[in-house]
Amino acid sequence: IHKALDFKNKTVSQIMVPISKVLRLSIDTPYLELLTQIKVAPFSRIPVYEEKIDNIAGLLFVKDLFKFDRRWRENRELTIREILRPALFVSGEEHLEDLLQKIRETRIHLAIVIDEQKKPAGAVTLDDIMEELFGEFKEEESL
């Protein structure tokens, strides 16, 4: 109950992961290198930047790579730009309750938190919000 009451007053910046700890990939990352990066990263959504690391161009959904792989094998000039999805940008001052509503509306489960200069400051996932509301989830052990 206390977590639910505190939730209304919490802001995005209070639970975000600092951008320095967020895996970001260049839009120019070669496909085979991209696959290598994905294998070692336990993330399903990854911010992709263009030219400068602070210029987030969109999100790469790892599941989209399954569809992309066959097309890439046929035409090796394809780039990940073709499968990028839009990013959700939010202010660090936004309340978690409002962000949760935006996530529900957009169905984008990763938000890029921007600072006053419109530069990425961090990231927040739907899982981060749920843990803030309900406490940490214990992963089911695999068989």
Tab-separated table of N, CA and C in Angstrom:
chain	number	residue	atom	x	y	z
A	1	ILE	N	0.836	-1.189	0.000
A	1	ILE	CA	0.000	0.000	0.000
A	1	ILE	C	0.878	1.248	0.000
A	2	HIS	N	1.953	1.199	0.803
A	2	HIS	CA	2.854	2.354	0.867
A	2	HIS	C	3.480	2.635	-0.489
A	3	LYS	N	3.875	1.582	-1.188
A	3	LYS	CA	4.467	1.758	-2.516
A	3	LYS	C	3.484	2.425	-3.465
A	4	ALA	N	2.237	2.015	-3.409
A	4	ALA	CA	1.212	2.590	-4.282
A	4	ALA	C	0.992	4.061	-3.970
A	5	LEU	N	1.014	4.419	-2.700
A	5	LEU	CA	0.827	5.815	-2.311
A	5	LEU	C	2.036	6.661	-2.724
A	6	ASP	N	3.234	6.132	-2.565
A	6	ASP	CA	4.442	6.842	-2.968
A	6	ASP	C	4.541	6.984	-4.481
A	7	PHE	N	3.965	6.035	-5.202
A	7	PHE	CA	4.047	5.997	-6.655
A	7	PHE	C	3.521	7.293	-7.281
A	8	LYS	N	2.450	7.818	-6.757
A	8	LYS	CA	1.835	9.038	-7.296
A	8	LYS	C	2.801	10.223	-7.260
A	9	ASN	N	3.706	10.251	-6.301
A	9	ASN	CA	4.602	11.385	-6.133
A	9	ASN	C	5.966	11.204	-6.791
A	10	LYS	N	6.263	10.002	-7.264
A	10	LYS	CA	7.589	9.724	-7.841
A	10	LYS	C	7.683	10.252	-9.262
A	11	THR	N	8.896	10.721	-9.586
A	11	THR	CA	9.148	11.194	-10.942
A	11	THR	C	10.049	10.205	-11.675
A	12	VAL	N	10.067	10.335	-12.972
A	12	VAL	CA	10.858	9.467	-13.828
A	12	VAL	C	12.334	9.515	-13.433
A	13	SER	N	12.855	10.697	-13.153
A	13	SER	CA	14.282	10.820	-12.829
A	13	SER	C	14.669	10.068	-11.561
A	14	GLN	N	13.715	9.782	-10.699
A	14	GLN	CA	14.008	9.067	-9.467
A	14	GLN	C	14.271	7.577	-9.693
A	15	ILE	N	13.788	7.026	-10.793
A	15	ILE	CA	13.986	5.591	-11.012
A	15	ILE	C	14.753	5.279	-12.296
A	16	MET	N	15.080	6.298	-13.077
A	16	MET	CA	15.731	6.040	-14.373
A	16	MET	C	17.126	5.448	-14.197
A	17	VAL	N	17.544	4.717	-15.213
A	17	VAL	CA	18.917	4.231	-15.297
A	17	VAL	C	19.704	5.317	-16.018
A	18	PRO	N	20.815	5.790	-15.455
A	18	PRO	CA	21.590	6.846	-16.123
A	18	PRO	C	21.995	6.416	-17.531
A	19	ILE	N	21.997	7.349	-18.457
A	19	ILE	CA	22.275	7.048	-19.856
A	19	ILE	C	23.659	6.419	-20.046
A	20	SER	N	24.599	6.736	-19.173
A	20	SER	CA	25.939	6.158	-19.290
A	20	SER	C	25.927	4.639	-19.079
A	21	LYS	N	24.866	4.121	-18.447
A	21	LYS	CA	24.771	2.682	-18.190
A	21	LYS	C	23.830	1.976	-19.168
A	22	VAL	N	23.324	2.736	-20.141
A	22	VAL	CA	22.383	2.185	-21.116
A	22	VAL	C	23.141	1.795	-22.382
A	23	LEU	N	22.959	0.558	-22.823
A	23	LEU	CA	23.552	0.119	-24.074
A	23	LEU	C	22.877	0.877	-25.215
A	24	ARG	N	23.697	1.548	-26.030
A	24	ARG	CA	23.213	2.236	-27.222
A	24	ARG	C	24.052	1.774	-28.398
A	25	LEU	N	23.419	1.593	-29.528
A	25	LEU	CA	24.119	1.143	-30.721
A	25	LEU	C	24.045	2.210	-31.797
A	26	SER	N	25.083	2.280	-32.600
A	26	SER	CA	25.091	3.203	-33.731
A	26	SER	C	24.207	2.647	-34.838
A	27	ILE	N	23.544	3.531	-35.528
A	27	ILE	CA	22.713	3.122	-36.662
A	27	ILE	C	23.575	2.523	-37.772
A	28	ASP	N	24.865	2.815	-37.749
A	28	ASP	CA	25.797	2.308	-38.754
A	28	ASP	C	26.472	1.003	-38.339
A	29	THR	N	26.075	0.435	-37.223
A	29	THR	CA	26.672	-0.826	-36.777
A	29	THR	C	26.417	-1.900	-37.821
A	30	PRO	N	27.470	-2.539	-38.315
A	30	PRO	CA	27.270	-3.626	-39.287
A	30	PRO	C	26.412	-4.732	-38.667
A	31	TYR	N	25.624	-5.356	-39.504
A	31	TYR	CA	24.651	-6.345	-39.048
A	31	TYR	C	25.291	-7.471	-38.231
A	32	LEU	N	26.386	-8.034	-38.703
A	32	LEU	CA	27.005	-9.152	-37.975
A	32	LEU	C	27.543	-8.701	-36.622
A	33	GLU	N	28.073	-7.481	-36.549
A	33	GLU	CA	28.523	-6.943	-35.256
A	33	GLU	C	27.324	-6.704	-34.342
A	34	LEU	N	26.232	-6.259	-34.923
A	34	LEU	CA	25.003	-6.043	-34.173
A	34	LEU	C	24.543	-7.347	-33.517
A	35	LEU	N	24.592	-8.430	-34.271
A	35	LEU	CA	24.206	-9.729	-33.715
A	35	LEU	C	25.098	-10.123	-32.549
A	36	THR	N	26.387	-9.845	-32.662
A	36	THR	CA	27.324	-10.149	-31.580
A	36	THR	C	26.969	-9.353	-30.333
A	37	GLN	N	26.679	-8.071	-30.501
A	37	GLN	CA	26.315	-7.205	-29.365
A	37	GLN	C	25.026	-7.704	-28.701
A	38	ILE	N	24.052	-8.082	-29.517
A	38	ILE	CA	22.758	-8.532	-29.004
A	38	ILE	C	22.901	-9.818	-28.187
A	39	LYS	N	23.783	-10.704	-28.627
A	39	LYS	CA	23.960	-11.982	-27.926
A	39	LYS	C	24.439	-11.801	-26.496
A	40	VAL	N	25.276	-10.788	-26.244
A	40	VAL	CA	25.821	-10.599	-24.901
A	40	VAL	C	24.985	-9.643	-24.054
A	41	ALA	N	24.056	-8.939	-24.676
A	41	ALA	CA	23.232	-7.973	-23.947
A	41	ALA	C	21.875	-8.607	-23.613
A	42	PRO	N	21.466	-8.539	-22.365
A	42	PRO	CA	20.195	-9.174	-21.979
A	42	PRO	C	18.986	-8.251	-22.183
A	43	PHE	N	18.976	-7.488	-23.266
A	43	PHE	CA	17.916	-6.502	-23.478
A	43	PHE	C	17.106	-6.847	-24.719
A	44	SER	N	15.823	-6.512	-24.690
A	44	SER	CA	14.971	-6.768	-25.850
A	44	SER	C	14.722	-5.497	-26.665
A	45	ARG	N	15.032	-4.344	-26.086
A	45	ARG	CA	14.888	-3.066	-26.773
A	45	ARG	C	16.155	-2.254	-26.532
A	46	ILE	N	16.718	-1.737	-27.620
A	46	ILE	CA	17.989	-1.030	-27.503
A	46	ILE	C	17.902	0.300	-28.243
A	47	PRO	N	18.242	1.402	-27.561
A	47	PRO	CA	18.274	2.695	-28.251
A	47	PRO	C	19.369	2.707	-29.322
A	48	VAL	N	19.042	3.313	-30.451
A	48	VAL	CA	19.984	3.419	-31.567
A	48	VAL	C	20.212	4.895	-31.839
A	49	TYR	N	21.489	5.269	-31.965
A	49	TYR	CA	21.812	6.672	-32.218
A	49	TYR	C	22.352	6.848	-33.629
A	50	GLU	N	22.241	8.103	-34.093
A	50	GLU	CA	22.748	8.449	-35.416
A	50	GLU	C	23.750	9.589	-35.281
A	51	GLU	N	24.921	9.418	-35.841
A	51	GLU	CA	26.036	10.367	-35.846
A	51	GLU	C	26.627	10.586	-34.458
A	52	LYS	N	25.866	11.200	-33.546
A	52	LYS	CA	26.355	11.441	-32.185
A	52	LYS	C	25.593	10.564	-31.205
A	53	ILE	N	26.264	10.109	-30.177
A	53	ILE	CA	25.648	9.200	-29.205
A	53	ILE	C	24.446	9.825	-28.497
A	54	ASP	N	24.366	11.157	-28.489
A	54	ASP	CA	23.237	11.844	-27.862
A	54	ASP	C	22.040	12.012	-28.794
A	55	ASN	N	22.168	11.568	-30.038
A	55	ASN	CA	21.102	11.728	-31.019
A	55	ASN	C	20.391	10.390	-31.229
A	56	ILE	N	19.413	10.101	-30.373
A	56	ILE	CA	18.686	8.837	-30.445
A	56	ILE	C	17.731	8.877	-31.644
A	57	ALA	N	17.949	7.946	-32.574
A	57	ALA	CA	17.149	7.891	-33.804
A	57	ALA	C	15.931	6.995	-33.658
A	58	GLY	N	15.975	6.076	-32.723
A	58	GLY	CA	14.856	5.159	-32.534
A	58	GLY	C	15.262	3.990	-31.666
A	59	LEU	N	14.404	2.988	-31.635
A	59	LEU	CA	14.654	1.802	-30.825
A	59	LEU	C	14.740	0.571	-31.721
A	60	LEU	N	15.680	-0.286	-31.385
A	60	LEU	CA	15.796	-1.572	-32.055
A	60	LEU	C	15.144	-2.609	-31.157
A	61	PHE	N	14.127	-3.289	-31.682
A	61	PHE	CA	13.509	-4.388	-30.969
A	61	PHE	C	14.204	-5.651	-31.450
A	62	VAL	N	14.780	-6.401	-30.540
A	62	VAL	CA	15.545	-7.585	-30.909
A	62	VAL	C	14.681	-8.561	-31.706
A	63	LYS	N	13.405	-8.666	-31.373
A	63	LYS	CA	12.533	-9.596	-32.097
A	63	LYS	C	12.421	-9.234	-33.575
A	64	ASP	N	12.600	-7.960	-33.913
A	64	ASP	CA	12.542	-7.546	-35.314
A	64	ASP	C	13.715	-8.084	-36.120
A	65	LEU	N	14.797	-8.418	-35.439
A	65	LEU	CA	15.970	-8.954	-36.140
A	65	LEU	C	15.688	-10.316	-36.762
A	66	PHE	N	14.755	-11.062	-36.200
A	66	PHE	CA	14.419	-12.369	-36.773
A	66	PHE	C	13.851	-12.207	-38.182
A	67	LYS	N	12.974	-11.214	-38.352
A	67	LYS	CA	12.405	-10.949	-39.677
A	67	LYS	C	13.455	-10.347	-40.611
A	68	PHE	N	14.315	-9.549	-40.056
A	68	PHE	CA	15.313	-8.821	-40.840
A	68	PHE	C	16.408	-9.740	-41.372
A	69	ASP	N	16.722	-10.796	-40.631
A	69	ASP	CA	17.847	-11.660	-40.976
A	69	ASP	C	17.734	-12.233	-42.394
A	70	ARG	N	16.591	-12.765	-42.758
A	70	ARG	CA	16.422	-13.352	-44.084
A	70	ARG	C	16.586	-12.294	-45.166
A	71	ARG	N	16.009	-11.119	-44.951
A	71	ARG	CA	16.141	-10.031	-45.931
A	71	ARG	C	17.590	-9.589	-46.050
A	72	TRP	N	18.323	-9.550	-44.932
A	72	TRP	CA	19.730	-9.124	-44.976
A	72	TRP	C	20.568	-10.122	-45.763
A	73	ARG	N	20.292	-11.396	-45.590
A	73	ARG	CA	21.047	-12.417	-46.324
A	73	ARG	C	20.844	-12.276	-47.833
A	74	GLU	N	19.684	-11.813	-48.262
A	74	GLU	CA	19.399	-11.614	-49.683
A	74	GLU	C	19.984	-10.303	-50.202
A	75	ASN	N	20.050	-9.293	-49.347
A	75	ASN	CA	20.541	-7.975	-49.764
A	75	ASN	C	21.391	-7.390	-48.640
A	76	ARG	N	22.672	-7.605	-48.677
A	76	ARG	CA	23.562	-7.208	-47.587
A	76	ARG	C	23.732	-5.708	-47.438
A	77	GLU	N	23.082	-4.937	-48.275
A	77	GLU	CA	23.153	-3.476	-48.144
A	77	GLU	C	22.087	-2.925	-47.204
A	78	LEU	N	21.194	-3.774	-46.749
A	78	LEU	CA	20.173	-3.334	-45.803
A	78	LEU	C	20.828	-2.866	-44.505
A	79	THR	N	20.236	-1.883	-43.872
A	79	THR	CA	20.745	-1.393	-42.591
A	79	THR	C	19.632	-1.495	-41.544
A	80	ILE	N	20.032	-1.358	-40.286
A	80	ILE	CA	19.027	-1.464	-39.220
A	80	ILE	C	18.059	-0.279	-39.234
A	81	ARG	N	18.390	0.759	-39.972
A	81	ARG	CA	17.486	1.915	-40.089
A	81	ARG	C	16.086	1.449	-40.529
A	82	GLU	N	16.057	0.412	-41.344
A	82	GLU	CA	14.801	-0.057	-41.911
A	82	GLU	C	13.885	-0.736	-40.887
A	83	ILE	N	14.435	-1.145	-39.765
A	83	ILE	CA	13.592	-1.806	-38.755
A	83	ILE	C	13.508	-1.015	-37.443
A	84	LEU	N	14.039	0.201	-37.455
A	84	LEU	CA	13.951	1.027	-36.245
A	84	LEU	C	12.504	1.386	-35.951
A	85	ARG	N	12.211	1.403	-34.693
A	85	ARG	CA	10.886	1.852	-34.248
A	85	ARG	C	11.057	3.205	-33.567
A	86	PRO	N	9.982	3.969	-33.491
A	86	PRO	CA	10.093	5.278	-32.843
A	86	PRO	C	10.417	5.134	-31.360
A	87	ALA	N	11.137	6.102	-30.839
A	87	ALA	CA	11.453	6.139	-29.407
A	87	ALA	C	10.426	7.015	-28.695
A	88	LEU	N	10.223	6.720	-27.436
A	88	LEU	CA	9.363	7.525	-26.575
A	88	LEU	C	10.284	8.386	-25.720
A	89	PHE	N	10.165	9.712	-25.845
A	89	PHE	CA	10.987	10.641	-25.086
A	89	PHE	C	10.140	11.291	-24.005
A	90	VAL	N	10.683	11.338	-22.778
A	90	VAL	CA	9.956	11.933	-21.653
A	90	VAL	C	10.901	12.789	-20.820
A	91	SER	N	10.319	13.715	-20.117
A	91	SER	CA	11.072	14.561	-19.193
A	91	SER	C	11.319	13.807	-17.889
A	92	GLY	N	12.439	14.089	-17.266
A	92	GLY	CA	12.733	13.491	-15.971
A	92	GLY	C	11.786	13.944	-14.881
A	93	GLU	N	11.121	15.070	-15.106
A	93	GLU	CA	10.199	15.616	-14.114
A	93	GLU	C	8.796	15.019	-14.213
A	94	GLU	N	8.560	14.235	-15.243
A	94	GLU	CA	7.251	13.623	-15.433
A	94	GLU	C	6.981	12.606	-14.324
A	95	HIS	N	5.745	12.547	-13.891
A	95	HIS	CA	5.363	11.590	-12.850
A	95	HIS	C	5.246	10.192	-13.449
A	96	LEU	N	5.598	9.197	-12.644
A	96	LEU	CA	5.554	7.811	-13.102
A	96	LEU	C	4.163	7.406	-13.560
A	97	GLU	N	3.164	7.904	-12.885
A	97	GLU	CA	1.784	7.587	-13.255
A	97	GLU	C	1.490	8.049	-14.688
A	98	ASP	N	1.980	9.245	-15.038
A	98	ASP	CA	1.781	9.763	-16.396
A	98	ASP	C	2.576	8.960	-17.419
A	99	LEU	N	3.799	8.581	-17.059
A	99	LEU	CA	4.609	7.774	-17.963
A	99	LEU	C	3.962	6.413	-18.188
A	100	LEU	N	3.441	5.818	-17.161
A	100	LEU	CA	2.774	4.529	-17.304
A	100	LEU	C	1.613	4.639	-18.293
A	101	GLN	N	0.879	5.719	-18.219
A	101	GLN	CA	-0.233	5.934	-19.161
A	101	GLN	C	0.295	6.081	-20.591
A	102	LYS	N	1.391	6.812	-20.779
A	102	LYS	CA	1.986	6.972	-22.118
A	102	LYS	C	2.456	5.633	-22.674
A	103	ILE	N	3.055	4.838	-21.808
A	103	ILE	CA	3.527	3.517	-22.237
A	103	ILE	C	2.345	2.655	-22.666
A	104	ARG	N	1.275	2.738	-21.937
A	104	ARG	CA	0.075	1.956	-22.296
A	104	ARG	C	-0.490	2.417	-23.633
A	105	GLU	N	-0.490	3.725	-23.870
A	105	GLU	CA	-1.046	4.266	-25.111
A	105	GLU	C	-0.155	3.969	-26.321
A	106	THR	N	1.156	4.114	-26.155
A	106	THR	CA	2.074	3.959	-27.285
A	106	THR	C	2.544	2.525	-27.474
A	107	ARG	N	2.436	1.732	-26.415
A	107	ARG	CA	2.919	0.343	-26.402
A	107	ARG	C	4.427	0.275	-26.630
A	108	ILE	N	5.123	1.326	-26.233
A	108	ILE	CA	6.585	1.367	-26.278
A	108	ILE	C	7.058	1.226	-24.840
A	109	HIS	N	7.718	0.119	-24.511
A	109	HIS	CA	8.029	-0.220	-23.128
A	109	HIS	C	9.370	0.306	-22.647
A	110	LEU	N	10.000	1.183	-23.425
A	110	LEU	CA	11.255	1.802	-23.012
A	110	LEU	C	11.161	3.277	-23.340
A	111	ALA	N	11.358	4.119	-22.342
A	111	ALA	CA	11.310	5.571	-22.545
A	111	ALA	C	12.711	6.146	-22.357
A	112	ILE	N	13.084	7.049	-23.252
A	112	ILE	CA	14.341	7.771	-23.129
A	112	ILE	C	14.052	9.047	-22.347
A	113	VAL	N	14.750	9.227	-21.255
A	113	VAL	CA	14.568	10.400	-20.403
A	113	VAL	C	15.495	11.492	-20.911
A	114	ILE	N	14.931	12.676	-21.162
A	114	ILE	CA	15.743	13.783	-21.661
A	114	ILE	C	15.868	14.872	-20.606
A	115	ASP	N	16.991	15.588	-20.666
A	115	ASP	CA	17.226	16.675	-19.725
A	115	ASP	C	16.722	18.000	-20.309
A	116	GLU	N	17.058	19.095	-19.646
A	116	GLU	CA	16.587	20.420	-20.069
A	116	GLU	C	17.114	20.811	-21.449
A	117	GLN	N	18.277	20.306	-21.824
A	117	GLN	CA	18.869	20.606	-23.133
A	117	GLN	C	18.408	19.616	-24.211
A	118	LYS	N	17.418	18.790	-23.881
A	118	LYS	CA	16.866	17.778	-24.798
A	118	LYS	C	17.870	16.689	-25.157
A	119	LYS	N	18.836	16.459	-24.268
A	119	LYS	CA	19.817	15.393	-24.449
A	119	LYS	C	19.418	14.212	-23.572
A	120	PRO	N	19.731	12.990	-24.020
A	120	PRO	CA	19.377	11.816	-23.208
A	120	PRO	C	20.064	11.845	-21.844
A	121	ALA	N	19.278	11.627	-20.803
A	121	ALA	CA	19.803	11.590	-19.440
A	121	ALA	C	19.708	10.185	-18.852
A	122	GLY	N	18.793	9.378	-19.397
A	122	GLY	CA	18.607	8.040	-18.862
A	122	GLY	C	17.536	7.298	-19.618
A	123	ALA	N	17.157	6.162	-19.051
A	123	ALA	CA	16.111	5.333	-19.651
A	123	ALA	C	15.288	4.685	-18.547
A	124	VAL	N	14.025	4.461	-18.855
A	124	VAL	CA	13.108	3.801	-17.926
A	124	VAL	C	12.304	2.786	-18.726
A	125	THR	N	12.181	1.595	-18.180
A	125	THR	CA	11.385	0.560	-18.831
A	125	THR	C	10.091	0.330	-18.058
A	126	LEU	N	9.171	-0.353	-18.703
A	126	LEU	CA	7.936	-0.728	-18.026
A	126	LEU	C	8.253	-1.583	-16.804
A	127	ASP	N	9.259	-2.457	-16.916
A	127	ASP	CA	9.656	-3.282	-15.768
A	127	ASP	C	10.108	-2.426	-14.593
A	128	ASP	N	10.849	-1.344	-14.875
A	128	ASP	CA	11.293	-0.436	-13.808
A	128	ASP	C	10.096	0.161	-13.072
A	129	ILE	N	9.091	0.552	-13.834
A	129	ILE	CA	7.897	1.156	-13.241
A	129	ILE	C	7.141	0.123	-12.405
A	130	MET	N	7.001	-1.083	-12.938
A	130	MET	CA	6.277	-2.139	-12.210
A	130	MET	C	7.002	-2.503	-10.912
A	131	GLU	N	8.326	-2.543	-10.955
A	131	GLU	CA	9.084	-2.837	-9.731
A	131	GLU	C	8.907	-1.725	-8.706
A	132	GLU	N	8.811	-0.492	-9.171
A	132	GLU	CA	8.595	0.621	-8.256
A	132	GLU	C	7.227	0.524	-7.603
A	133	LEU	N	6.268	0.052	-8.340
A	133	LEU	CA	4.901	-0.049	-7.837
A	133	LEU	C	4.677	-1.285	-6.973
A	134	PHE	N	5.231	-2.423	-7.400
A	134	PHE	CA	4.932	-3.686	-6.722
A	134	PHE	C	6.109	-4.305	-5.983
A	135	GLY	N	7.297	-3.748	-6.141
A	135	GLY	CA	8.488	-4.345	-5.562
A	135	GLY	C	9.199	-5.191	-6.595
A	136	GLU	N	10.378	-5.651	-6.239
A	136	GLU	CA	11.199	-6.407	-7.192
A	136	GLU	C	10.571	-7.759	-7.488
A	137	PHE	N	10.588	-8.113	-8.773
A	137	PHE	CA	10.069	-9.403	-9.198
A	137	PHE	C	11.176	-10.433	-9.109
A	138	LYS	N	10.841	-11.579	-8.590
A	138	LYS	CA	11.803	-12.662	-8.524
A	138	LYS	C	11.634	-13.488	-9.784
A	139	GLU	N	12.745	-13.679	-10.505
A	139	GLU	CA	12.708	-14.447	-11.742
A	139	GLU	C	12.454	-15.912	-11.434
A	140	GLU	N	11.650	-16.539	-12.286
A	140	GLU	CA	11.391	-17.956	-12.163
A	140	GLU	C	12.651	-18.697	-12.592
A	141	GLU	N	13.046	-19.684	-11.818
A	141	GLU	CA	14.236	-20.460	-12.175
A	141	GLU	C	13.921	-21.366	-13.342
A	142	SER	N	14.893	-21.464	-14.252
A	142	SER	CA	14.681	-22.322	-15.417
A	142	SER	C	14.859	-23.788	-15.026
A	143	LEU	N	14.280	-24.645	-15.823
A	143	LEU	CA	14.337	-26.081	-15.545
A	143	LEU	C	15.665	-26.678	-15.914
